Amino acid sequence: MTSLLELKDIECRYEDRPAVSGLSMHVNEGSIICLLGPSGCGKTTVLRAIAGFEPIYNGQIILGGKVIASPTSSLPPHKRNIGMVFQDYALFPHMTVCQNVSFGLRGLSRLAMKTIAEDILGVVGLAGFGDRYPHELSGGQQQRVALARALAPNPDIILLDEPFSNLDIDLRERLSLEVRTILKGQGITGILVTHDQNEAFAIGDQIGVMYEGRIMQWDTPYNLYHDPANRFVADFIGQGVFLPGELIAPDTIKTEVGSITGDRAYEWPQGSKVDLLLRPDDILPDSDSHLIARVINKAFKGAEIMYTLQLPTGRRILSMFPSHHDHNLGDDVAIRIDAPHMVAFPHEA
Ligand code: ADP
Ligand code: MG
């Protein structure tokens, strides 16, 4: 696979304050990547830099082997062949759906524009909606029109800035999967930014977790969850708690609930204070175990129940049990810690 887009060590600033620094990434043709991070971490700024609306003060942006932005040069947005979909749809209210979708098509006959618009409306599941006005459509339908408008000029890359955050949660999940199918079906390269990890997991082949203008880890959803590179990613992705302990062998950590041996070796000196990441799925119900914890809270999730359990030491942990393990608040349950894919970081107070 060839790298279609490459960002090399880019920096963006507002006034004198950096909003994005030392950011590098490359996007292969046909892949869909996500930038995931909390509000204010610089996601929109990166998209605006790629689209050509934000200057870069360091580094380079390379599209199809050509430098399109550097501190001394910038290809104007309309020459980049990049499509963009915004959170607030930004449809033109006085134009029909068909007119909205064909808005970005230049130099074509009226009939050619209409044909392309109708084709692309079919792709996004809105065949026959061309004569309606945006206010006659639901939020999800409006967002599909916005997607169709961005796809119509046949861009090399499509950028999506939190495109589903105004939609309710069911629709959000359905539409994220649908958008993935559409982009993959059209072979279009996509970059989506979001603060919602479920959305990122549903759409992204690869995800870059961002924090304060930098990428903290580039990885697959599976690795971000099971093998976070640092504490920020461990905290931000999924749920879990840190259990303090002491490294007594490269692969073994002594904790308040006993020694836990994993499948990786740490090179820190023996006796180092560490924090072991325990995910809710690392804690299993086990009636043969001598480790007893008390149910403090429970949240029914359908197939599973998320329990907050209190250990004999008073520390609270989260555990996800299959939902037929139905316990009441105050019950004592026997548990086993099963965390072979051990993840630990140097202890922090
Ligand atoms: P995100 O999209 O991840 O929420 P943004 O890229 O919008 O983050 O913003 C990154 C940082 O830059 C934030 O601290 C934000 O306040 C600041 N910022 C964004 N746009 C502007 C602007 N036009 N002028 C000044 N500061 C801005
Ligand atoms: Mg934003």
Short mmCIF file of C-alpha atoms and ligand atoms in Angstrom, two decimals:
data_model
loop_
_atom_site.label_atom_id
_atom_site.label_comp_id
_atom_site.label_asym_id
_atom_site.label_seq_id
_atom_site.Cartn_x
_atom_site.Cartn_y
_atom_site.Cartn_z
CA MET A 1 0.00 0.00 0.00
CA THR A 2 1.25 3.46 -0.82
CA SER A 3 1.14 6.32 1.58
CA LEU A 4 -1.35 8.84 0.20
CA LEU A 5 -1.03 11.48 2.87
CA GLU A 6 1.86 12.17 5.16
CA LEU A 7 2.20 14.71 7.96
CA LYS A 8 5.80 15.21 9.03
CA ASP A 9 6.45 16.85 12.36
CA ILE A 10 3.82 19.55 11.88
CA GLU A 11 3.14 22.42 14.24
CA CYS A 12 0.11 24.72 14.31
CA ARG A 13 -0.25 27.80 16.49
CA TYR A 14 -2.90 30.27 17.52
CA GLU A 15 -1.24 33.56 18.36
CA ASP A 16 1.91 32.24 20.02
CA ARG A 17 0.38 29.18 21.65
CA PRO A 18 1.02 25.85 19.95
CA ALA A 19 -2.20 23.86 19.39
CA VAL A 20 -0.49 20.97 17.58
CA SER A 21 3.21 20.09 17.92
CA GLY A 22 5.55 17.47 16.54
CA LEU A 23 2.69 15.61 14.94
CA SER A 24 3.55 12.99 12.33
CA MET A 25 1.30 10.44 10.69
CA HIS A 26 0.79 8.71 7.40
CA VAL A 27 -2.38 7.50 5.83
CA ASN A 28 -2.37 4.68 3.29
CA GLU A 29 -4.57 4.87 0.23
CA GLY A 30 -8.00 3.35 0.94
CA SER A 31 -7.58 3.21 4.70
CA ILE A 32 -9.66 4.96 7.31
CA ILE A 33 -7.89 6.42 10.27
CA CYS A 34 -9.19 8.21 13.34
CA LEU A 35 -7.80 10.87 15.58
CA LEU A 36 -9.30 10.33 18.99
CA GLY A 37 -8.86 12.64 21.93
CA PRO A 38 -10.56 14.88 24.45
CA SER A 39 -12.04 18.22 23.49
CA GLY A 40 -9.39 20.88 22.87
CA CYS A 41 -6.53 18.46 22.09
CA GLY A 42 -6.11 19.80 18.55
CA LYS A 43 -8.14 17.40 16.37
CA THR A 44 -9.99 20.04 14.36
CA THR A 45 -6.77 22.02 13.92
CA VAL A 46 -5.07 18.99 12.31
CA LEU A 47 -7.99 18.54 9.88
CA ARG A 48 -7.97 22.25 9.03
CA ALA A 49 -4.23 22.09 8.35
CA ILE A 50 -4.73 19.08 6.04
CA ALA A 51 -7.57 20.86 4.24
CA GLY A 52 -5.49 24.03 3.87
CA PHE A 53 -7.38 26.35 6.22
CA GLU A 54 -4.65 26.53 8.85
CA PRO A 55 -0.97 27.40 8.23
CA ILE A 56 1.77 25.16 9.58
CA TYR A 57 4.76 26.66 11.38
CA ASN A 58 6.95 23.59 11.16
CA GLY A 59 7.13 20.38 9.15
CA GLN A 60 5.44 19.34 5.92
CA ILE A 61 2.18 17.94 4.63
CA ILE A 62 2.60 15.65 1.63
CA LEU A 63 -0.33 14.50 -0.50
CA GLY A 64 0.24 11.99 -3.30
CA GLY A 65 4.01 12.59 -3.13
CA LYS A 66 3.64 16.38 -3.46
CA VAL A 67 4.38 18.85 -0.67
CA ILE A 68 1.11 20.75 -0.24
CA ALA A 69 2.04 22.65 2.90
CA SER A 70 5.21 23.80 4.63
CA PRO A 71 6.05 26.89 6.69
CA THR A 72 6.85 28.70 3.42
CA SER A 73 4.25 27.34 1.00
CA SER A 74 0.63 26.26 0.98
CA LEU A 75 -1.53 24.89 -1.82
CA PRO A 76 -4.94 26.60 -1.59
CA PRO A 77 -7.78 24.43 -0.22
CA HIS A 78 -9.71 24.13 -3.53
CA LYS A 79 -6.61 22.70 -5.26
CA ARG A 80 -6.13 19.90 -2.73
CA ASN A 81 -9.04 17.69 -3.81
CA ILE A 82 -9.99 16.98 -0.22
CA GLY A 83 -13.61 16.70 0.96
CA MET A 84 -14.78 17.76 4.39
CA VAL A 85 -17.79 16.90 6.55
CA PHE A 86 -18.48 18.99 9.63
CA GLN A 87 -20.24 18.29 12.89
CA ASP A 88 -23.04 20.76 12.17
CA TYR A 89 -23.71 19.50 8.59
CA ALA A 90 -23.42 23.07 7.21
CA LEU A 91 -26.00 22.43 4.47
CA PHE A 92 -27.41 25.38 2.56
CA PRO A 93 -30.99 25.67 3.84
CA HIS A 94 -32.42 27.42 0.75
CA MET A 95 -31.06 24.78 -1.65
CA THR A 96 -32.56 21.38 -2.39
CA VAL A 97 -30.68 18.22 -1.47
CA CYS A 98 -29.63 17.80 -5.10
CA GLN A 99 -28.35 21.39 -5.28
CA ASN A 100 -26.49 20.95 -2.01
CA VAL A 101 -24.80 17.78 -3.24
CA SER A 102 -23.79 19.25 -6.62
CA PHE A 103 -22.54 22.50 -5.05
CA GLY A 104 -18.86 21.57 -5.26
CA LEU A 105 -19.00 20.29 -8.83
CA ARG A 106 -17.47 22.74 -11.24
CA GLY A 107 -17.37 23.04 -14.99
CA LEU A 108 -20.03 20.43 -15.71
CA SER A 109 -23.35 20.67 -17.49
CA ARG A 110 -26.48 20.91 -15.38
CA LEU A 111 -27.48 17.41 -16.46
CA ALA A 112 -24.06 15.91 -15.63
CA MET A 113 -24.20 17.51 -12.18
CA LYS A 114 -27.67 16.14 -11.56
CA THR A 115 -26.61 12.64 -12.65
CA ILE A 116 -23.61 12.64 -10.30
CA ALA A 117 -25.69 14.01 -7.43
CA GLU A 118 -28.38 11.36 -7.91
CA ASP A 119 -25.78 8.57 -8.11
CA ILE A 120 -24.09 9.66 -4.94
CA LEU A 121 -27.42 10.09 -3.13
CA GLY A 122 -28.04 6.44 -3.95
CA VAL A 123 -24.67 5.52 -2.42
CA VAL A 124 -25.57 7.21 0.88
CA GLY A 125 -29.04 5.65 0.94
CA LEU A 126 -31.00 8.76 -0.07
CA ALA A 127 -32.15 7.88 -3.58
CA GLY A 128 -35.24 9.93 -4.44
CA PHE A 129 -34.57 12.67 -1.84
CA GLY A 130 -33.02 15.11 -4.33
CA ASP A 131 -35.94 17.56 -4.45
CA ARG A 132 -36.39 17.92 -0.71
CA TYR A 133 -35.01 20.73 1.43
CA PRO A 134 -32.70 20.14 4.41
CA HIS A 135 -35.38 21.10 6.96
CA GLU A 136 -37.57 18.27 5.64
CA LEU A 137 -34.92 15.70 6.66
CA SER A 138 -33.93 14.11 9.97
CA GLY A 139 -30.51 14.83 11.50
CA GLY A 140 -29.14 11.51 10.25
CA GLN A 141 -30.43 12.17 6.74
CA GLN A 142 -28.95 15.68 6.75
CA GLN A 143 -25.59 14.25 7.73
CA ARG A 144 -25.82 11.77 4.85
CA VAL A 145 -26.43 14.73 2.50
CA ALA A 146 -23.33 16.41 3.91
CA LEU A 147 -21.39 13.21 3.25
CA ALA A 148 -22.80 12.99 -0.29
CA ARG A 149 -21.80 16.61 -0.93
CA ALA A 150 -18.23 15.87 0.20
CA LEU A 151 -18.07 12.69 -1.91
CA ALA A 152 -19.54 14.19 -5.10
CA PRO A 153 -16.33 15.82 -6.45
CA ASN A 154 -14.60 12.42 -6.03
CA PRO A 155 -11.97 13.63 -3.52
CA ASP A 156 -8.71 11.80 -2.82
CA ILE A 157 -9.41 12.04 0.88
CA ILE A 158 -12.42 12.82 2.96
CA LEU A 159 -12.08 14.51 6.36
CA LEU A 160 -14.87 14.06 8.91
CA ASP A 161 -14.91 16.29 11.98
CA GLU A 162 -17.05 14.71 14.73
CA PRO A 163 -19.74 14.08 12.09
CA PHE A 164 -22.12 12.17 14.33
CA SER A 165 -21.95 14.03 17.61
CA ASN A 166 -25.29 15.81 17.05
CA LEU A 167 -27.07 12.49 16.55
CA ASP A 168 -28.53 10.23 19.20
CA ILE A 169 -26.51 7.22 20.22
CA ASP A 170 -28.30 4.47 18.27
CA LEU A 171 -28.14 6.42 15.06
CA ARG A 172 -24.54 7.39 15.76
CA GLU A 173 -23.43 3.76 15.91
CA ARG A 174 -25.44 2.74 12.87
CA LEU A 175 -24.26 5.67 10.79
CA SER A 176 -20.60 5.18 11.77
CA LEU A 177 -20.70 1.62 10.48
CA GLU A 178 -22.55 2.75 7.38
CA VAL A 179 -20.04 5.49 6.64
CA ARG A 180 -17.25 2.97 6.97
CA THR A 181 -19.00 0.68 4.48
CA ILE A 182 -19.58 3.57 2.06
CA LEU A 183 -15.97 4.81 2.18
CA LYS A 184 -14.58 1.28 1.83
CA GLY A 185 -17.03 0.58 -1.03
CA GLN A 186 -15.92 3.72 -2.88
CA GLY A 187 -12.24 3.09 -2.05
CA ILE A 188 -12.02 6.54 -0.48
CA THR A 189 -9.38 7.32 2.10
CA GLY A 190 -10.86 8.82 5.24
CA ILE A 191 -9.72 10.67 8.33
CA LEU A 192 -12.27 10.97 11.10
CA VAL A 193 -11.77 12.91 14.30
CA THR A 194 -13.85 12.27 17.38
CA HIS A 195 -13.78 12.32 21.17
CA ASP A 196 -15.96 9.19 21.21
CA GLN A 197 -13.95 5.98 21.39
CA ASN A 198 -16.84 3.75 20.32
CA GLU A 199 -17.14 5.78 17.15
CA ALA A 200 -13.39 5.58 16.58
CA PHE A 201 -13.40 1.81 17.19
CA ALA A 202 -16.33 1.33 14.80
CA ILE A 203 -14.71 3.26 11.97
CA GLY A 204 -10.93 3.31 12.23
CA ASP A 205 -8.48 0.78 10.83
CA GLN A 206 -5.89 2.62 12.87
CA ILE A 207 -6.38 5.17 15.61
CA GLY A 208 -4.14 7.96 16.81
CA VAL A 209 -4.88 8.95 20.38
CA MET A 210 -4.21 12.68 20.84
CA TYR A 211 -3.54 14.71 23.93
CA GLU A 212 -2.49 18.35 24.13
CA GLY A 213 -1.59 18.64 20.47
CA ARG A 214 0.44 15.43 20.25
CA ILE A 215 -0.17 11.83 19.30
CA MET A 216 0.26 9.57 22.31
CA GLN A 217 -0.15 6.25 20.48
CA TRP A 218 -0.91 5.03 16.98
CA ASP A 219 -2.46 1.62 17.01
CA THR A 220 -5.33 -0.71 16.32
CA PRO A 221 -8.35 -0.51 18.63
CA TYR A 222 -7.34 -3.89 20.15
CA ASN A 223 -3.85 -2.74 21.06
CA LEU A 224 -5.00 0.62 22.41
CA TYR A 225 -7.23 -1.25 24.85
CA HIS A 226 -4.98 -4.18 25.72
CA ASP A 227 -1.55 -2.65 25.29
CA PRO A 228 -1.73 1.08 26.02
CA ALA A 229 1.66 2.75 25.58
CA ASN A 230 1.29 5.14 28.50
CA ARG A 231 -0.97 6.11 31.37
CA PHE A 232 -2.89 8.69 29.39
CA VAL A 233 -3.98 6.12 26.82
CA ALA A 234 -4.67 3.53 29.53
CA ASP A 235 -6.96 6.02 31.29
CA PHE A 236 -8.61 7.47 28.24
CA ILE A 237 -9.41 4.19 26.47
CA GLY A 238 -11.87 1.84 28.11
CA GLN A 239 -12.38 1.48 31.82
CA GLY A 240 -10.19 0.12 34.55
CA VAL A 241 -8.29 0.87 37.72
CA PHE A 242 -4.63 0.92 38.67
CA LEU A 243 -3.62 -1.50 41.41
CA PRO A 244 -0.36 -0.47 43.12
CA GLY A 245 2.25 -3.17 43.54
CA GLU A 246 5.91 -4.10 43.55
CA LEU A 247 7.85 -5.76 40.77
CA ILE A 248 9.29 -8.94 42.35
CA ALA A 249 10.35 -10.59 39.10
CA PRO A 250 10.40 -9.18 35.55
CA ASP A 251 7.00 -10.76 34.88
CA THR A 252 5.51 -10.76 38.38
CA ILE A 253 3.92 -8.03 40.46
CA LYS A 254 3.11 -8.42 44.12
CA THR A 255 -0.14 -6.67 45.00
CA GLU A 256 -2.59 -6.50 47.87
CA VAL A 257 -4.52 -9.35 46.26
CA GLY A 258 -1.50 -11.60 45.77
CA SER A 259 1.19 -11.99 43.16
CA ILE A 260 0.17 -11.69 39.55
CA THR A 261 2.30 -13.10 36.76
CA GLY A 262 1.88 -11.92 33.21
CA ASP A 263 3.26 -12.74 29.81
CA ARG A 264 5.70 -9.88 29.50
CA ALA A 265 8.93 -8.91 31.21
CA TYR A 266 9.64 -5.45 32.60
CA GLU A 267 13.18 -4.18 32.81
CA TRP A 268 12.69 -1.97 35.85
CA PRO A 269 14.81 -2.92 38.90
CA GLN A 270 13.38 -5.52 41.25
CA GLY A 271 11.37 -3.89 43.99
CA SER A 272 10.20 -1.02 41.74
CA LYS A 273 6.85 0.44 42.71
CA VAL A 274 4.43 -0.02 39.84
CA ASP A 275 0.74 0.37 39.03
CA LEU A 276 -0.95 -2.59 37.39
CA LEU A 277 -3.80 -1.83 35.00
CA LEU A 278 -6.84 -3.97 35.73
CA ARG A 279 -9.55 -3.92 33.10
CA PRO A 280 -13.08 -5.00 34.08
CA ASP A 281 -12.64 -8.12 31.92
CA ASP A 282 -9.51 -9.12 33.88
CA ILE A 283 -11.65 -9.93 36.94
CA LEU A 284 -13.57 -13.21 36.73
CA PRO A 285 -16.16 -14.76 39.03
CA ASP A 286 -14.64 -17.96 40.48
CA SER A 287 -16.40 -19.83 43.29
CA ASP A 288 -13.17 -21.76 44.03
CA SER A 289 -11.20 -18.59 44.73
CA HIS A 290 -10.35 -17.39 48.22
CA LEU A 291 -10.36 -13.76 47.12
CA ILE A 292 -13.64 -12.23 48.25
CA ALA A 293 -14.92 -8.80 47.25
CA ARG A 294 -18.10 -6.96 48.13
CA VAL A 295 -20.57 -5.60 45.59
CA ILE A 296 -20.71 -1.80 45.98
CA ASN A 297 -22.45 -0.88 42.76
CA LYS A 298 -23.83 -2.57 39.67
CA ALA A 299 -24.82 -1.42 36.21
CA PHE A 300 -26.82 -3.80 34.05
CA LYS A 301 -25.60 -3.75 30.43
CA GLY A 302 -27.70 -6.51 28.93
CA ALA A 303 -25.27 -9.32 28.12
CA GLU A 304 -23.04 -8.19 30.99
CA ILE A 305 -23.15 -6.50 34.35
CA MET A 306 -20.49 -3.99 35.37
CA TYR A 307 -19.84 -4.39 39.09
CA THR A 308 -17.91 -2.07 41.35
CA LEU A 309 -16.31 -4.38 43.89
CA GLN A 310 -14.56 -3.54 47.13
CA LEU A 311 -11.47 -5.60 47.96
CA PRO A 312 -10.71 -6.63 51.58
CA THR A 313 -8.18 -3.75 51.67
CA GLY A 314 -10.93 -1.25 50.85
CA ARG A 315 -9.78 -0.59 47.30
CA ARG A 316 -12.46 -0.56 44.62
CA ILE A 317 -12.15 -2.30 41.28
CA LEU A 318 -14.43 -2.70 38.28
CA SER A 319 -15.43 -6.05 36.92
CA MET A 320 -17.58 -7.13 34.03
CA PHE A 321 -19.43 -10.41 34.63
CA PRO A 322 -21.75 -12.27 32.27
CA SER A 323 -25.21 -11.08 33.19
CA HIS A 324 -26.44 -14.37 34.68
CA HIS A 325 -23.98 -13.70 37.55
CA ASP A 326 -26.62 -11.55 39.18
CA HIS A 327 -25.58 -10.30 42.64
CA ASN A 328 -27.13 -7.76 44.98
CA LEU A 329 -25.47 -4.74 46.52
CA GLY A 330 -23.66 -5.85 49.67
CA ASP A 331 -23.17 -9.45 48.46
CA ASP A 332 -19.75 -11.05 48.84
CA VAL A 333 -18.46 -12.65 45.65
CA ALA A 334 -15.44 -14.84 45.00
CA ILE A 335 -13.23 -13.52 42.23
CA ARG A 336 -10.05 -14.38 40.43
CA ILE A 337 -7.72 -11.96 38.71
CA ASP A 338 -6.81 -13.17 35.28
CA ALA A 339 -4.52 -10.64 33.66
CA PRO A 340 -1.93 -12.54 31.61
CA HIS A 341 -1.56 -9.60 29.20
CA MET A 342 -0.06 -7.57 32.02
CA VAL A 343 0.15 -3.80 31.65
CA ALA A 344 2.02 -1.82 34.31
CA PHE A 345 3.47 1.66 34.62
CA PRO A 346 5.84 3.23 37.14
CA HIS A 347 3.85 4.06 40.27
CA GLU A 348 2.27 7.50 40.54
CA ALA A 349 0.94 8.81 43.82
P1 ADP B 1 -10.45 19.81 19.25
O1 ADP B 1 -10.99 19.80 17.87
O2 ADP B 1 -9.66 18.59 19.60
O3 ADP B 1 -11.50 20.07 20.28
P2 ADP B 1 -9.14 22.28 18.43
O4 ADP B 1 -8.24 21.90 17.31
O5 ADP B 1 -10.43 22.92 18.08
O6 ADP B 1 -9.38 21.01 19.39
O7 ADP B 1 -8.37 23.27 19.41
C1 ADP B 1 -7.07 23.02 19.90
C2 ADP B 1 -6.64 24.17 20.79
O8 ADP B 1 -6.52 25.36 20.05
C3 ADP B 1 -7.62 24.46 21.92
O9 ADP B 1 -6.89 24.84 23.04
C4 ADP B 1 -8.42 25.63 21.38
O10 ADP B 1 -8.89 26.43 22.43
C5 ADP B 1 -7.39 26.37 20.54
N1 ADP B 1 -8.02 27.05 19.39
C6 ADP B 1 -8.76 26.46 18.42
N2 ADP B 1 -9.15 27.37 17.49
C7 ADP B 1 -8.65 28.56 17.89
C8 ADP B 1 -8.70 29.89 17.35
N3 ADP B 1 -9.34 30.15 16.19
N4 ADP B 1 -8.05 30.87 18.03
C9 ADP B 1 -7.38 30.60 19.18
N5 ADP B 1 -7.29 29.38 19.73
C10 ADP B 1 -7.91 28.36 19.11
MG MG B 2 -12.96 19.91 17.22
#
